[in-house]
Each structure stands twice: as structure tokens, then as C-alpha cells.
Short mmCIF file of C-alpha atoms in Angstrom, two decimals:
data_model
loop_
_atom_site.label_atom_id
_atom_site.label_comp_id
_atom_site.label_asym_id
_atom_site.label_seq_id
_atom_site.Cartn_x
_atom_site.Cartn_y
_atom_site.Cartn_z
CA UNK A 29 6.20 -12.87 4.50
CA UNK A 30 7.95 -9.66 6.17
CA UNK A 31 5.92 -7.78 9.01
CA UNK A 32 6.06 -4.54 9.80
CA UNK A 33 6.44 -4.06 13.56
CA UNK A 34 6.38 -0.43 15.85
CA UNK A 35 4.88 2.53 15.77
CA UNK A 36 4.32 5.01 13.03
CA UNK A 37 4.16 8.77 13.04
CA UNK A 38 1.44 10.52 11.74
CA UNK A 39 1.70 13.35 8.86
CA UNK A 40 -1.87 14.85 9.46
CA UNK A 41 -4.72 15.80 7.88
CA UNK A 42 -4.93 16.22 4.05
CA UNK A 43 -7.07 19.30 3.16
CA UNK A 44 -9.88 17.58 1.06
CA UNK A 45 -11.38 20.49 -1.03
CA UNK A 46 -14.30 21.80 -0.87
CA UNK A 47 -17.50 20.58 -3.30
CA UNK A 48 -19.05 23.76 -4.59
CA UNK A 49 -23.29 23.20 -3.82
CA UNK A 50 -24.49 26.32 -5.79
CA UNK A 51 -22.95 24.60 -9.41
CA UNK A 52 -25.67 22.74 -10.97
CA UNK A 53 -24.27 21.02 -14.03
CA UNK A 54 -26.24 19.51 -17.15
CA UNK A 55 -27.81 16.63 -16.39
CA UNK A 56 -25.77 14.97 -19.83
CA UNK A 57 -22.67 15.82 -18.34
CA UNK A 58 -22.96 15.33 -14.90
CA UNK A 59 -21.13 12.53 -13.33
CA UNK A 60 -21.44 11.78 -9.59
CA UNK A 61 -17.90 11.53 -8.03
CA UNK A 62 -17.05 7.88 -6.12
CA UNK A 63 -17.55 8.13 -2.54
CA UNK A 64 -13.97 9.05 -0.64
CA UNK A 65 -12.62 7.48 2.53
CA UNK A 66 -9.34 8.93 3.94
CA UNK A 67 -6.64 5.91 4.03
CA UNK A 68 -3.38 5.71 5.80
CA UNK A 69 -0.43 5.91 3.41
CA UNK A 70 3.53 5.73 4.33
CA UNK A 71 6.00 7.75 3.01
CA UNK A 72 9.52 8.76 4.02
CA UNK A 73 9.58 12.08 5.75
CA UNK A 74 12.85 14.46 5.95
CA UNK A 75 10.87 16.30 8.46
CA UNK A 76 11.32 13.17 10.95
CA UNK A 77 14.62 11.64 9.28
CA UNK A 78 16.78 14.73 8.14
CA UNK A 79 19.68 13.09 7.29
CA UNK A 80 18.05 9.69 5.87
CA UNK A 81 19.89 7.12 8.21
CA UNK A 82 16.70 5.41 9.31
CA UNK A 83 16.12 3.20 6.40
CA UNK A 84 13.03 1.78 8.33
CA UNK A 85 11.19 4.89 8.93
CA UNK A 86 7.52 5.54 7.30
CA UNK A 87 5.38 7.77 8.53
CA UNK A 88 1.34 7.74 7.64
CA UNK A 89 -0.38 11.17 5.78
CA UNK A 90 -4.13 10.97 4.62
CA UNK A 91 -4.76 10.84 1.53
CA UNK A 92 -9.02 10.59 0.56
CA UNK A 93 -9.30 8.07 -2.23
CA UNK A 94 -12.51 5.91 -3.74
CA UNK A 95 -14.35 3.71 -1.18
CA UNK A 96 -16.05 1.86 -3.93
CA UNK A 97 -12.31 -0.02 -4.86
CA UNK A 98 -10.61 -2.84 -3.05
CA UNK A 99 -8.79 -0.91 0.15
CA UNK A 100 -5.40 -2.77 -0.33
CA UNK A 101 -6.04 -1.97 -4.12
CA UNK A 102 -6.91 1.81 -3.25
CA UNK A 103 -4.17 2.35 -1.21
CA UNK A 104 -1.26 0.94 -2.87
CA UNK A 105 -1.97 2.95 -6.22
CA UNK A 106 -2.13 5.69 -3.79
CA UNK A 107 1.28 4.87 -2.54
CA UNK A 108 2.72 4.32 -5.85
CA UNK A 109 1.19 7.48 -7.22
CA UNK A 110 3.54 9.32 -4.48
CA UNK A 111 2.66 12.14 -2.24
CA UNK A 112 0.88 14.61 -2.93
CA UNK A 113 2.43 18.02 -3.78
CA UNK A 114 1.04 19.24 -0.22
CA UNK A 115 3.12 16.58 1.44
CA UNK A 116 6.58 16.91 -1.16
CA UNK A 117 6.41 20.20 -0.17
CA UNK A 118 6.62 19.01 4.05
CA UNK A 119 9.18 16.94 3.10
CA UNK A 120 7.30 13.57 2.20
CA UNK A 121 8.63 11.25 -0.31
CA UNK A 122 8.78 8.05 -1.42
CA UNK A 123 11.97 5.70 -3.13
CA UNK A 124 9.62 3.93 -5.33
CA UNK A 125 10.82 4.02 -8.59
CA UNK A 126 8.42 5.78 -11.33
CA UNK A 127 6.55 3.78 -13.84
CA UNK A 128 6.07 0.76 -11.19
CA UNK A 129 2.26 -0.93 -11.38
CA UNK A 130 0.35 -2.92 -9.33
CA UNK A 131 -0.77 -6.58 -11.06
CA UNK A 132 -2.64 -7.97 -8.09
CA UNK A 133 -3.51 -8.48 -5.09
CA UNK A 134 -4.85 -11.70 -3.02
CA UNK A 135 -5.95 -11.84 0.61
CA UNK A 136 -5.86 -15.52 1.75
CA UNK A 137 -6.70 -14.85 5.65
CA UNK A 138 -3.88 -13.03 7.01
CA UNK A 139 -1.44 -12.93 4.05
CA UNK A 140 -1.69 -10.51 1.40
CA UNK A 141 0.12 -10.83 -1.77
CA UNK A 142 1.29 -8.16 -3.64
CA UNK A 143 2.11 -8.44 -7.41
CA UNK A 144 4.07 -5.72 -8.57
CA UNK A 145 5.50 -4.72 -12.62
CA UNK A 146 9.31 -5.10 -13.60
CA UNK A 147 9.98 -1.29 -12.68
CA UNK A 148 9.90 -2.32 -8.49
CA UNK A 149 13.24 -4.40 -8.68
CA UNK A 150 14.44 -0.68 -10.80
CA UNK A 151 15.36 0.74 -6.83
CA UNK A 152 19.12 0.95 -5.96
CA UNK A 153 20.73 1.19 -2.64
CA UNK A 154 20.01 -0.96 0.45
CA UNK A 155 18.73 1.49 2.28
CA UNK A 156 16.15 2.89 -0.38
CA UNK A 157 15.38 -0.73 -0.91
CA UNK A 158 14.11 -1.55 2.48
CA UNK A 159 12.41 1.86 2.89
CA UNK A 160 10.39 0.87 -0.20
CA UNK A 161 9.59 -2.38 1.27
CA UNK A 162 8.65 -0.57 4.68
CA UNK A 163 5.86 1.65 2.35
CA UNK A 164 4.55 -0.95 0.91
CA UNK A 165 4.42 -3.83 3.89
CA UNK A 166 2.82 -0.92 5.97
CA UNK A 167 0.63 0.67 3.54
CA UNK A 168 -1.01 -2.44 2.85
CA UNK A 169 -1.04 -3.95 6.57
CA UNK A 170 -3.29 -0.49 7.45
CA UNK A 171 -5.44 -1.11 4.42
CA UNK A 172 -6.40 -4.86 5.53
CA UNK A 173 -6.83 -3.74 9.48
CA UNK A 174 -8.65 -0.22 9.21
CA UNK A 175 -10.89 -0.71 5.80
CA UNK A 176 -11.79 -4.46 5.67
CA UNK A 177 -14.76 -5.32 8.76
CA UNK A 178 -13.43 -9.39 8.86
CA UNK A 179 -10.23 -7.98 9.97
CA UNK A 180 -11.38 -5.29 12.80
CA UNK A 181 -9.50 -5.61 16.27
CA UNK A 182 -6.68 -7.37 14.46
CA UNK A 183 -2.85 -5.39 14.61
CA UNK A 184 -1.73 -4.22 11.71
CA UNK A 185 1.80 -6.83 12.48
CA UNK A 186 -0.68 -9.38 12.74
CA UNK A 187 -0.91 -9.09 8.67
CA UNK A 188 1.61 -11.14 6.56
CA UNK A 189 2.64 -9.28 3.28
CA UNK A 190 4.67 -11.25 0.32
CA UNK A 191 5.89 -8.97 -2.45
CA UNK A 192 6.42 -10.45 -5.47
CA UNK A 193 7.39 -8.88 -8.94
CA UNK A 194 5.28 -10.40 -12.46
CA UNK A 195 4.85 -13.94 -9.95
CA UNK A 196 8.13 -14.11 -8.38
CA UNK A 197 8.93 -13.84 -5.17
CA UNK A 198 12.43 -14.52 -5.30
CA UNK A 199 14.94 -11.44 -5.53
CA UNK A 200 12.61 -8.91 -5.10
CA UNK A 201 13.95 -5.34 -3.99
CA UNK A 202 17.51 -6.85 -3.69
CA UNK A 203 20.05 -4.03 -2.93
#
């Protein structure tokens, strides 16, 4: 498995809006919304990396999404949903290519595997390539060591992440 090692930079605080009290829907149509927890997602930033030579370089933003799903689950559709347009527009983005899906994931004590549709091995260029890997190695490494309480106190390098793409691990994300 790859491991992400160093320090990340932080994006900030995504503005979570606000639930108005004073509506008071039908009691038919009323469905109570999942309970949010804000997760650590990685992106590339032009803000930090201007001129795109640091093909290593992810840096977290918050994102809120459902506490009630699997945190490695939660926050890689987060990741391959992209940034939000309040973090495009600060110059987040991310080389994933469009269309890719997540098929599973398995936690067998400190590896994670991450199963991943046809569309991931879609991304050109060696240096988009490894930025994608960077995302996703660091996305889920946060997931397992902030949201899962068997894993508290552990680094997030101490997590092992193998990408694979419909089983196989071989040729994955190849420039």
C-alpha cells in the first residue's frame, strides 16, 4: 500500500447554512435530515501551488456530510463529488476524472482498500496521476484516524491504503 507522509494545509471552514426553526412543514412531507459531521477532504489548491509543479500537494477544506454512513465511505464520495463551488471559486480542485465511482471499501486493521469504477485509470499525465492518488490516499487515511474510535491516537501515515480499479490492483493510475 502507498502512505501518505507530511503535513497538510488547511482550506478552512465551510459555511454550513443555516436550518430555518420558524418553518414547520406537514407532518406527510417532512423528512428529518441525516445528522452532519464536518470531514477532512483534499483537494489541489492554486492558491498554495500557482503554477502546479507540486504534484504531491493536497490541502484539507471541510466539507459537512452524513454521520450515519461509513466515514471512509462518506468521505471519498465527497472527494469524488469535487469541491464545492465555494472552494472552485478559492482555487480548489481536484484531477479526478468525472463519472469515477466508488465499489467498495474494506478495513482489515490498518489497510484500507479502495475499489474504484473503470473511469479512475481515465487520468492522464504523471503529475495529475499522483495528485489523484495523493486525494484519495489522504482523504481516506483522515477518514479512518479522525471518524472511526478503534483507530483514535493512531497517525494518519500509520494507515495503509491499496487502490484498486473493478478488483485490480495492478496498473492503477499509471501515467
Amino acid at each position: 500500500g502507498q502512505s501518505l507522509k507530511g503535513k497538510y494545509k488547511a482550506g478552512g471552514d465551510a459555511t454550513v447554512p443555516a436550518v430555518n426553526s420558524d418553518a414547520t412543514p406537514a407532518a406527510d412531507t417532512a423528512v428529518a435530515p441525516a445528522p452532519s459531521v464536518v470531514n477532512n477532504i483534499f483537494f489541489g489548491a492554486t492558491k498554495y501551488d500557482p503554477e502546479g509543479k507540486n504534484c504531491y500537494g493536497v490541502y484539507w477544506v471541510h466539507i459537512p456530510g452524513d454521520k450515519t454512513m461509513n466515514p471512509v465511505e462518506r468521505n471519498i464520495k465527497l472527494l469524488l463529488a469535487g469541491p464545492t463551488e465555494s472552494w472552485k471559486a478559492q482555487g480548489y480542485f481536484s484531477n479526478i476524472p468525472e463519472g469515477v465511482r466508488l465499489n467498495s471499501v474494506k478495513i482489515d486493521g490498518d489497510l484500507v482498500t479502495l475499489d474504484f469504477s473503470e473511469e479512475l485509470n481515465k487520468a492522464a499525465g504523471s503529475c495529475a496521476v499522483t495528485q489523484i492518488r495523493q486525494q484519495i490516499i489522504a482523504t481516506a487515511e483522515y477518514a479512518v484516524t479522525e471518524h472511526l474510535a478503534e483507530y483514535a491516537g493512531k497517525n494518519a501515515e500509520d494507515i495503509n491504503v491499496v487502490i484498486s480499479v473493478n478488483g485490480n490492483t495492478e496498473a492503477v493510475l499509471q501515467p
